[in-house]
Coordinates of C-alpha atoms in Angstrom, one line a residue:
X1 CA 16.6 14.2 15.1
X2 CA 13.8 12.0 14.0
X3 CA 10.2 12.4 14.7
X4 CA 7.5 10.5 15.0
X5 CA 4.8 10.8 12.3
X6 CA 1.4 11.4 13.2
X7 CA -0.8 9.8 10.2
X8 CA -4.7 9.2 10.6
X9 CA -5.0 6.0 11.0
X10 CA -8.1 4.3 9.6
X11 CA -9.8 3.3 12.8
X12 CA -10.0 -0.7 13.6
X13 CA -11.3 -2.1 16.4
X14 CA -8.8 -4.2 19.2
X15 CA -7.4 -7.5 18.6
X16 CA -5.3 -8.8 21.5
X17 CA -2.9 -11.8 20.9
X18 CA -1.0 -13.0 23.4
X19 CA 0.8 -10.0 24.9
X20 CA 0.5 -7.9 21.8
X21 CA -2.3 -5.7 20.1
X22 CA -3.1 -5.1 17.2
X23 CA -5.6 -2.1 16.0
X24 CA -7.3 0.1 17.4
X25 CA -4.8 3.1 18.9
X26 CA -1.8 0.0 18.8
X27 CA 1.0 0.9 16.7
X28 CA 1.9 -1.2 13.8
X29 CA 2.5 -4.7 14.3
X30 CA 5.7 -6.3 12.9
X31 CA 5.6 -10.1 11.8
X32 CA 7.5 -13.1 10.2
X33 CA 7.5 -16.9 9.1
X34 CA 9.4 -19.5 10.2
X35 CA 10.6 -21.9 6.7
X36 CA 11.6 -24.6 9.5
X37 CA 9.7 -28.4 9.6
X38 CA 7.7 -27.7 12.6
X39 CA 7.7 -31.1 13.2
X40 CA 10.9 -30.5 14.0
X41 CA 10.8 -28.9 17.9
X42 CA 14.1 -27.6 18.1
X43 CA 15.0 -25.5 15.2
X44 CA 11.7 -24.2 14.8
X45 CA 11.4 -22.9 18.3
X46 CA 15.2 -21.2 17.5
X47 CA 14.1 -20.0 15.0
X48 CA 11.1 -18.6 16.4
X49 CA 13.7 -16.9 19.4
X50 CA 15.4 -15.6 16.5
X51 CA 13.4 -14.1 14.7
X52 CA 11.7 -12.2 18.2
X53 CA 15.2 -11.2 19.0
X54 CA 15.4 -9.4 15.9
X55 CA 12.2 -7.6 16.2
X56 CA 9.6 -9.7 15.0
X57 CA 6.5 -9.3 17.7
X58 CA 4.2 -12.2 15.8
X59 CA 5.6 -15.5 14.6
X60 CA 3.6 -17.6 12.1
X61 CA 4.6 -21.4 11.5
X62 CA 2.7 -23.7 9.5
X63 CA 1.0 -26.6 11.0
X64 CA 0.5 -28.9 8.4
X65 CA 0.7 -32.5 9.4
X66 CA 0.0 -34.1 12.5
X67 CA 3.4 -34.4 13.5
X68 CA 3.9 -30.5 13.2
X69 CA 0.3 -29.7 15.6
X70 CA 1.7 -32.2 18.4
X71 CA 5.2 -30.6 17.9
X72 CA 3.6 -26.5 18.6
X73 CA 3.3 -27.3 22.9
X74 CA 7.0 -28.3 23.0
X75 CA 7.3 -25.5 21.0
X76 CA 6.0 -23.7 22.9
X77 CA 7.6 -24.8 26.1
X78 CA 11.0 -24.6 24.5
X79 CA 10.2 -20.8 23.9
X80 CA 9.2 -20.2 27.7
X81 CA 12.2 -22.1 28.6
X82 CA 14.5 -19.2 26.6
X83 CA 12.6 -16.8 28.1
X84 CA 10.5 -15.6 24.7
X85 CA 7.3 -14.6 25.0
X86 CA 6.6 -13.8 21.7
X87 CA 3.0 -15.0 20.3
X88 CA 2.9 -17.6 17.9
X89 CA 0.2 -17.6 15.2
X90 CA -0.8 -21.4 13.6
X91 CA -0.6 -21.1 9.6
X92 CA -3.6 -23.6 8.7
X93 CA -4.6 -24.9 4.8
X94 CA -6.8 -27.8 4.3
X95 CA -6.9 -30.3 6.9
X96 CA -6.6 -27.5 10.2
X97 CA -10.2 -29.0 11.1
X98 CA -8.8 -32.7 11.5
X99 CA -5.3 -31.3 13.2
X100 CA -7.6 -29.0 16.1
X101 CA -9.5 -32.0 16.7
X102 CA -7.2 -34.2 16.7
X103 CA -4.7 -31.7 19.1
X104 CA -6.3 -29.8 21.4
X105 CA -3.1 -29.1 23.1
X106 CA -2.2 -27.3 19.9
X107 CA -5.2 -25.3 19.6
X108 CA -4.4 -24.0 22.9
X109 CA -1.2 -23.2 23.1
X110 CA -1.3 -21.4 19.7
X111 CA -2.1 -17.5 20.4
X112 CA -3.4 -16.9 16.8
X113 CA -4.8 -18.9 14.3
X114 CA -4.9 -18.3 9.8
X115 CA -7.9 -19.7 7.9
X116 CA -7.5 -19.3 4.2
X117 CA -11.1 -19.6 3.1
X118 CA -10.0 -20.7 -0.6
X119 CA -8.9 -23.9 0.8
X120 CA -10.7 -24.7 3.7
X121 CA -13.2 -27.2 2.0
X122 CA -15.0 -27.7 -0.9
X123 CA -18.8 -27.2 -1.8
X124 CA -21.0 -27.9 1.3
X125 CA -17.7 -29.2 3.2
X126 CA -16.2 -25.6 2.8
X127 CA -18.9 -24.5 5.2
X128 CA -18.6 -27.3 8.1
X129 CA -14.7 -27.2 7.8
X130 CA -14.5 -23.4 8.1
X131 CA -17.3 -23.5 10.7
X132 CA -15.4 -26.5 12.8
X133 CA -12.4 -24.2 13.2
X134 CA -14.4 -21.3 14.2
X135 CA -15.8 -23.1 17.0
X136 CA -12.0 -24.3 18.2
X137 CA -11.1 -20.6 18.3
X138 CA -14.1 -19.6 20.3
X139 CA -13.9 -22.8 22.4
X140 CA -10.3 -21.5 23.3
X141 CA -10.4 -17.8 23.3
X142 CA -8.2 -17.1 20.3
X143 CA -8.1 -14.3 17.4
X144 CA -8.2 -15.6 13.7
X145 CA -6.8 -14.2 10.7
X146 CA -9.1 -14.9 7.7
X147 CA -6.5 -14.2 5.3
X148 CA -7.5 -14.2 1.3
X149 CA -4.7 -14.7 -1.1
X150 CA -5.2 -14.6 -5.1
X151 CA -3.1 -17.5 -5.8
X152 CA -5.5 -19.6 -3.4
X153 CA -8.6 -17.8 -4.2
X154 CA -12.1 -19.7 -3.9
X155 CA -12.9 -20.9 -7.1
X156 CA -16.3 -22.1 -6.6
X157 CA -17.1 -18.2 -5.5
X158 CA -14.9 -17.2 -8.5
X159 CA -16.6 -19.2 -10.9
X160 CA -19.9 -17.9 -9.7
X161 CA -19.0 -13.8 -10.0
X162 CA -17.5 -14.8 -13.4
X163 CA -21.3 -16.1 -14.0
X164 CA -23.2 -13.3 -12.8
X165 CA -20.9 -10.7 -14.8
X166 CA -21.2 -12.9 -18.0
X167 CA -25.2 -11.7 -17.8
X168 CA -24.4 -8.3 -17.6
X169 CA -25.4 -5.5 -20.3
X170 CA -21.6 -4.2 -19.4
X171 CA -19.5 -7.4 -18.1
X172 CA -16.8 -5.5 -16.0
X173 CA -12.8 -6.7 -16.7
X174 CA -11.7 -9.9 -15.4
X175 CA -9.4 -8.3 -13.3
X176 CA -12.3 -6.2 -11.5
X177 CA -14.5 -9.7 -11.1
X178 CA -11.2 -11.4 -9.2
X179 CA -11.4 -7.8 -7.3
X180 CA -14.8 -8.1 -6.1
X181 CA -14.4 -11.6 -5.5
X182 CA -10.9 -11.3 -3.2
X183 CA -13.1 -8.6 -1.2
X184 CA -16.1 -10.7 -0.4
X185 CA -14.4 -13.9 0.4
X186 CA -13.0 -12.1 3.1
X187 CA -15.6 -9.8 4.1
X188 CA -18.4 -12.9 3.9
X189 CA -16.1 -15.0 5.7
X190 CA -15.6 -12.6 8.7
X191 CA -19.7 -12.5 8.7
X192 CA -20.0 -16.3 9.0
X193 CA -17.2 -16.2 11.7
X194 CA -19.4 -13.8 13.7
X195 CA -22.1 -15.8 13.3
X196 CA -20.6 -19.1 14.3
X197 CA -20.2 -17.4 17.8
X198 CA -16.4 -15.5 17.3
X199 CA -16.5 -12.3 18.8
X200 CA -16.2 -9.2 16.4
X201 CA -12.6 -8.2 18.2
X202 CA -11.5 -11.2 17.6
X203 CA -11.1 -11.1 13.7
X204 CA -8.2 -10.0 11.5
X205 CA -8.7 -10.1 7.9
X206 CA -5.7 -10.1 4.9
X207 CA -6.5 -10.2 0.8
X208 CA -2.7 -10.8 -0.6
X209 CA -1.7 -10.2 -4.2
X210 CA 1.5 -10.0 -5.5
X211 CA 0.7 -6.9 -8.3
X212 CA 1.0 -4.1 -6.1
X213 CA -1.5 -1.7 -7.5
X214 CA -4.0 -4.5 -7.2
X215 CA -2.9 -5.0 -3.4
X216 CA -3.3 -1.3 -2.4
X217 CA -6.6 -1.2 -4.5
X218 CA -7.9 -4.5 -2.6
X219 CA -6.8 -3.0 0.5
X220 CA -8.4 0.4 0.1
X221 CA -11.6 -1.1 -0.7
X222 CA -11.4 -3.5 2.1
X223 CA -10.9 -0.6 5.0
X224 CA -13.7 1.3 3.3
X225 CA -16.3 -1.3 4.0
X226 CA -15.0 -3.2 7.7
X227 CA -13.5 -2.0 10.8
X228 CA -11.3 -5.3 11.3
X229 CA -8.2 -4.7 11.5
X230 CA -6.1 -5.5 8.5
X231 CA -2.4 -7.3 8.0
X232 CA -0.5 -5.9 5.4
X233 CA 1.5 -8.0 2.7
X234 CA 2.7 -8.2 -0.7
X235 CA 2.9 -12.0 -1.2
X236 CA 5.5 -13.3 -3.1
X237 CA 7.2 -10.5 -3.3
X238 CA 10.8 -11.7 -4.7
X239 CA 13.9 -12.4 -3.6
X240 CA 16.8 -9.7 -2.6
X241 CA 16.4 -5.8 -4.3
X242 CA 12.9 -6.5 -6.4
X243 CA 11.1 -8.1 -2.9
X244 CA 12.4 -5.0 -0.7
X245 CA 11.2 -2.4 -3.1
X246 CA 7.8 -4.5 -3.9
X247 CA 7.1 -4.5 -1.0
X248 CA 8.0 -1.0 0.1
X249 CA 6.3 0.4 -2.7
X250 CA 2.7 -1.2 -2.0
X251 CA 2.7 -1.0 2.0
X252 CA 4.1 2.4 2.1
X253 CA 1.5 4.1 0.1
X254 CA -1.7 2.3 1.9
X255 CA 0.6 3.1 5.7
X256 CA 0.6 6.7 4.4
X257 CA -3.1 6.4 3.7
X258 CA -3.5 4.8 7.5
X259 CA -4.4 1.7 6.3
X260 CA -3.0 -1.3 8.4
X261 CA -2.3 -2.5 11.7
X262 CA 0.5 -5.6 11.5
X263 CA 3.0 -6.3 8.2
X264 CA 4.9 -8.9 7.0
X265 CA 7.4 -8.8 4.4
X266 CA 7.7 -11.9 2.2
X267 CA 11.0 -12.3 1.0
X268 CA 12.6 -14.7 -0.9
X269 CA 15.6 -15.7 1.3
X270 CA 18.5 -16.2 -0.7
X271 CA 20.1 -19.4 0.1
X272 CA 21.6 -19.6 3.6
X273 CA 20.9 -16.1 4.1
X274 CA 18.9 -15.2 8.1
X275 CA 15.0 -15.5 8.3
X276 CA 15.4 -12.5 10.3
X277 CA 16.1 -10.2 7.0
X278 CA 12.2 -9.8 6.2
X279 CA 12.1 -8.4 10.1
X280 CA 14.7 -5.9 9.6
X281 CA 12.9 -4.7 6.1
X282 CA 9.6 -4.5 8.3
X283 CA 11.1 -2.7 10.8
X284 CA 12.6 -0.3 8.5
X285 CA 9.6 0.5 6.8
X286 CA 7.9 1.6 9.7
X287 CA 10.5 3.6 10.5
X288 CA 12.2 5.5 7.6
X289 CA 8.2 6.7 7.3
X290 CA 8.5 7.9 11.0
X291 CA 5.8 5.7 12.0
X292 CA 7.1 3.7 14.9
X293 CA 11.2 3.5 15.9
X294 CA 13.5 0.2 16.7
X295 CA 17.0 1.3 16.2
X296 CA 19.0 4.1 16.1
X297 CA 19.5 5.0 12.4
X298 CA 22.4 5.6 10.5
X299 CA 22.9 8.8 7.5
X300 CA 25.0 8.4 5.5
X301 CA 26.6 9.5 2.3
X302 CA 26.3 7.4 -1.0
X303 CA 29.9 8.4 -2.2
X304 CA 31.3 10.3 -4.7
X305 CA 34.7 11.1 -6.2
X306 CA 35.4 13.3 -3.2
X307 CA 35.3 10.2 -1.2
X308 CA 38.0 7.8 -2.9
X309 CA 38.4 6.3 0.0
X310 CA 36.0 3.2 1.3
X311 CA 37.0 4.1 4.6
X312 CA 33.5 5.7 6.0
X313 CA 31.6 3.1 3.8
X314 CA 33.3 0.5 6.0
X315 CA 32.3 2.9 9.2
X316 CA 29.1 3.2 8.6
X317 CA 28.1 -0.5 7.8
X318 CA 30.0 -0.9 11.4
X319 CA 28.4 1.9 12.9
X320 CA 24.9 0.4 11.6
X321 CA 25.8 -2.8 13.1
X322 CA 27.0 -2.5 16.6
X323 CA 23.7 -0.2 17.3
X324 CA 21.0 -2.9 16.0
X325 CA 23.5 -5.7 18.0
X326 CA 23.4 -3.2 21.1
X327 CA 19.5 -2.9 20.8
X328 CA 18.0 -6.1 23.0
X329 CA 20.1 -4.8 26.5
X330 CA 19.6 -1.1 25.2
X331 CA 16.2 -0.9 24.6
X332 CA 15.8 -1.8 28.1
X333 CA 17.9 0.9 30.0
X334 CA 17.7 3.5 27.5
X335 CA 14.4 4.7 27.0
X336 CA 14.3 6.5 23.6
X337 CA 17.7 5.6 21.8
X338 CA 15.8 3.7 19.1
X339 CA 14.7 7.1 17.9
X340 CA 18.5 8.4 17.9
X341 CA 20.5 9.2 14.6
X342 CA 23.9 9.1 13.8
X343 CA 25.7 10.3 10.8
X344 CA 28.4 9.5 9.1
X345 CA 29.2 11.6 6.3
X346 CA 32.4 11.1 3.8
X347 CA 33.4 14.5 2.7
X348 CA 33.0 18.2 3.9
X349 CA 30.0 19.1 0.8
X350 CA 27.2 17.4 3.3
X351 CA 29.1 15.9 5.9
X352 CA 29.2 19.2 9.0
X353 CA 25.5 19.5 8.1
X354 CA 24.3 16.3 8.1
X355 CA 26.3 15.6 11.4
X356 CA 24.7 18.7 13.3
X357 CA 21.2 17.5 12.5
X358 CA 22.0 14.1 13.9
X359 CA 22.0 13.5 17.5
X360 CA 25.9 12.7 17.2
X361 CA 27.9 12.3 13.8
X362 CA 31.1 12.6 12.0
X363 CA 32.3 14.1 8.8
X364 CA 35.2 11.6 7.7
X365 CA 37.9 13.3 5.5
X366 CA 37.3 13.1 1.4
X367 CA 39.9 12.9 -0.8
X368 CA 42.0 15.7 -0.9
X369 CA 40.8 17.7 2.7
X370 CA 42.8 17.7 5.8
X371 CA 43.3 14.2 7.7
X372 CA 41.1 15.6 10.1
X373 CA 37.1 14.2 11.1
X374 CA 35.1 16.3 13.2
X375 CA 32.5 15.0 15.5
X376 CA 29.3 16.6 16.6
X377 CA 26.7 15.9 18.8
X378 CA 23.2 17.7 19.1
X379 CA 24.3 20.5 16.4
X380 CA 27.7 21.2 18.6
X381 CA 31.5 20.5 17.2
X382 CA 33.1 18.4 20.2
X383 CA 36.5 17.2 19.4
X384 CA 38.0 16.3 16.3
X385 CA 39.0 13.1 15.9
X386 CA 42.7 12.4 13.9
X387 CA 45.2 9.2 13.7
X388 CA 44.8 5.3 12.9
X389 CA 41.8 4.6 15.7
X390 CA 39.1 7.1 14.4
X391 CA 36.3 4.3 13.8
X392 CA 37.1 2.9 17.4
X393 CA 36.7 6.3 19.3
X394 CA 33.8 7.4 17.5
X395 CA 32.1 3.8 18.5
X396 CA 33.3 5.0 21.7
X397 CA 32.1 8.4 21.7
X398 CA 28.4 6.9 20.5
X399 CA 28.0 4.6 23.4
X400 CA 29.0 7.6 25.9
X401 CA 26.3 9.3 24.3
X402 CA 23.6 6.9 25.0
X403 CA 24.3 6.5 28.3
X404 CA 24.5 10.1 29.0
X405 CA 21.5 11.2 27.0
X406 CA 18.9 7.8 27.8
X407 CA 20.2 7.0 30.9
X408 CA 17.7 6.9 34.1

């Protein structure tokens, strides 16, 4: 059975947005993009829906033009409407000054908003631009994310570290100048927030990078020196295999460390592929590392020559499946079955064991053992299962469990 893994978390003070917290004793928040037009009402509120209904508790969209700010209330609306709740953060680069004044409705009905002080003006406009967006958030009561990124980094602060290190005895690296300067555009940018009037629980900061030793040094150095909490990321991160483990590799060693309170995976969809695949990665994350649970989780065997057969590679994709589709109506009459494990083993070397240390499992025959698949549940053989309809009983036999185990 799994367990939930208690980690000292580096401590952050409260942001609240919408319905959902983030720091302080909240467990780690789970977030996505939308890639729609957000000009365009409809899809990007479906997708919005979607991406909630697979797990995502904080939607980002860009707001870009000012098509896409008088687009967020219907939005919005259209959300309500489908009975989604979920809190919706406005991505803003540029010209988000002109598109709050110019849309008050969307300043409102956004729960979040993103500044990305690289690009929020220029020279002595940087400062009123940033400042006029600050006032919208106070003005309205919402959380900001001052989120740096390398690729977008302010070069006029760059320029100047690059300056000062040129005149030292010992000039540090160029890679430790673009460090120091990704840490105070943040931190100095949270300062001048709080002095514009935005509370101190009110501010989220993020420094992105796409190397991942430089994003869990960044990150390191940024929880040693603030108590905001801090979103996780590995921007850019890829498409398919090399995003997943990118990404896994950086946020799982600063998580381990207690270092961050809401991640987003930024995969590279592959063409046609769901939005909802960065969720999922998210999601699994958190929990493979026993940090929070979604769904019940599925061990299983990679294969060998014992298992010939495709059979219980086909069951446990299947298996995997039905429980994540079963999830939205579970989760809500079953307290505790995201936490619940099933196996499904291929062969008799690992399968008994693996399937008594699951809440229920089954050892499918490998090549060359009898016909026969044995089925466990909470370290006790219950019936063994035999013929052409294994996969459907044992489906069977999973949902009884759940509703004898979680059931009120």
């Amino acid at each position: 059975m799994s367990t939930q893994t208690e980690l000292k978390r580096h401590q952050t003070v409260a942001v609240k947005i919408g319905n959902v917290h983030v720091g302080g004793a909240a467990p780690v928040v789970v977030q996505s993009m939308t890639n729609t037009d957000t000009a365009d009402a409809v899809r990007t509120a479906v997708q919005c829906a979607e991406l909630a209904q697979a797990g995502s508790e904080l939607v980002r969209i860009t707001v870009n033009t000012l098509e896409a700010a008088q687009a967020v209330p219907d939005i919005v609306q259209r959300l309500d409407k489908m009975g989604c709740a979920v809190p919706l953060i406005g991505d803003f680069h540029y010209n988000g000054h002109k598109l709050l004044s110019a849309v008050p409705e969307c300043a409102a009905a956004l729960a979040k908003y993103r500044i990305n002080p690289g690009n929020v003006g220029r020279g002595k406009k940087r400062d009123e631009q940033f400042a006029q967006m600050i006032e919208f958030a106070c003005e309205y009561g919402k959380p900001v994310r001052i989120g740096v990124n390398w690729g977008s980094l302010d070069q006029e602060l760059l320029a100047r570290k690059l300056d000062d290190n040129s005149k030292l005895a010992q000039p540090l690296e160029l890679g430790d100048v673009m460090h120091e300067a990704l840490i105070e555009s943040a931190l100095s940018s949270a300062a001048k927030a709080e002095e514009y009037g935005l509370p101190h629980d009110h501010i989220i900061l993020s420094c992105k990078l796409s190397d991942v030793q430089g994003l869990v040094r960044a990150y390191r150095d940024m929880a040693s020196r603030c108590d905001y909490p801090l979103h996780l990321g590995l921007t850019e991160a890829g498409m398919g295999s090399k995003g997943i483990v990118a990404s896994t590799a950086a946020l799982s060693i600063l998580l381990q460390e207690g270092i961050g309170d809401t991640i987003r995976i930024s995969l590279t969809p592959e063409p046609g592929a769901p939005r909802e695949k960065e969720v999922i990665v998210g999601q699994e994350i958190l929990q493979v590392m026993g940090l929070r649970s979604f769904t019940p989780q599925v061990v299983s065997c990679p294969g060998c020559g014992r298992t010939s057969s495709d059979y219980f590679q086909h069951l446990a994709e299947q298996i995997q499946s039905w429980l994540r589709e079963q999830m939205p109506v579970w989760k809500t009459q079953y307290a505790g079955v995201e936490s619940m494990s099933v196996a499904v083993m291929g062969c008799v070397v690992n399968g008994p064991g693996e399937s008594k240390h699951a809440n229920i499992g089954i050892s499918l025959p490998g090549s060359g053992e009898r016909p026969v698949a044995p089925v466990y549940e909470d370290g006790e053989k219950t019936v063994t299962l035999k013929g052409e309809r294994i996969a459907e009983e044992f489906q069977a036999m999973v949902g009884a469990y759940v509703r004898r185990t979680y059931g009120v």
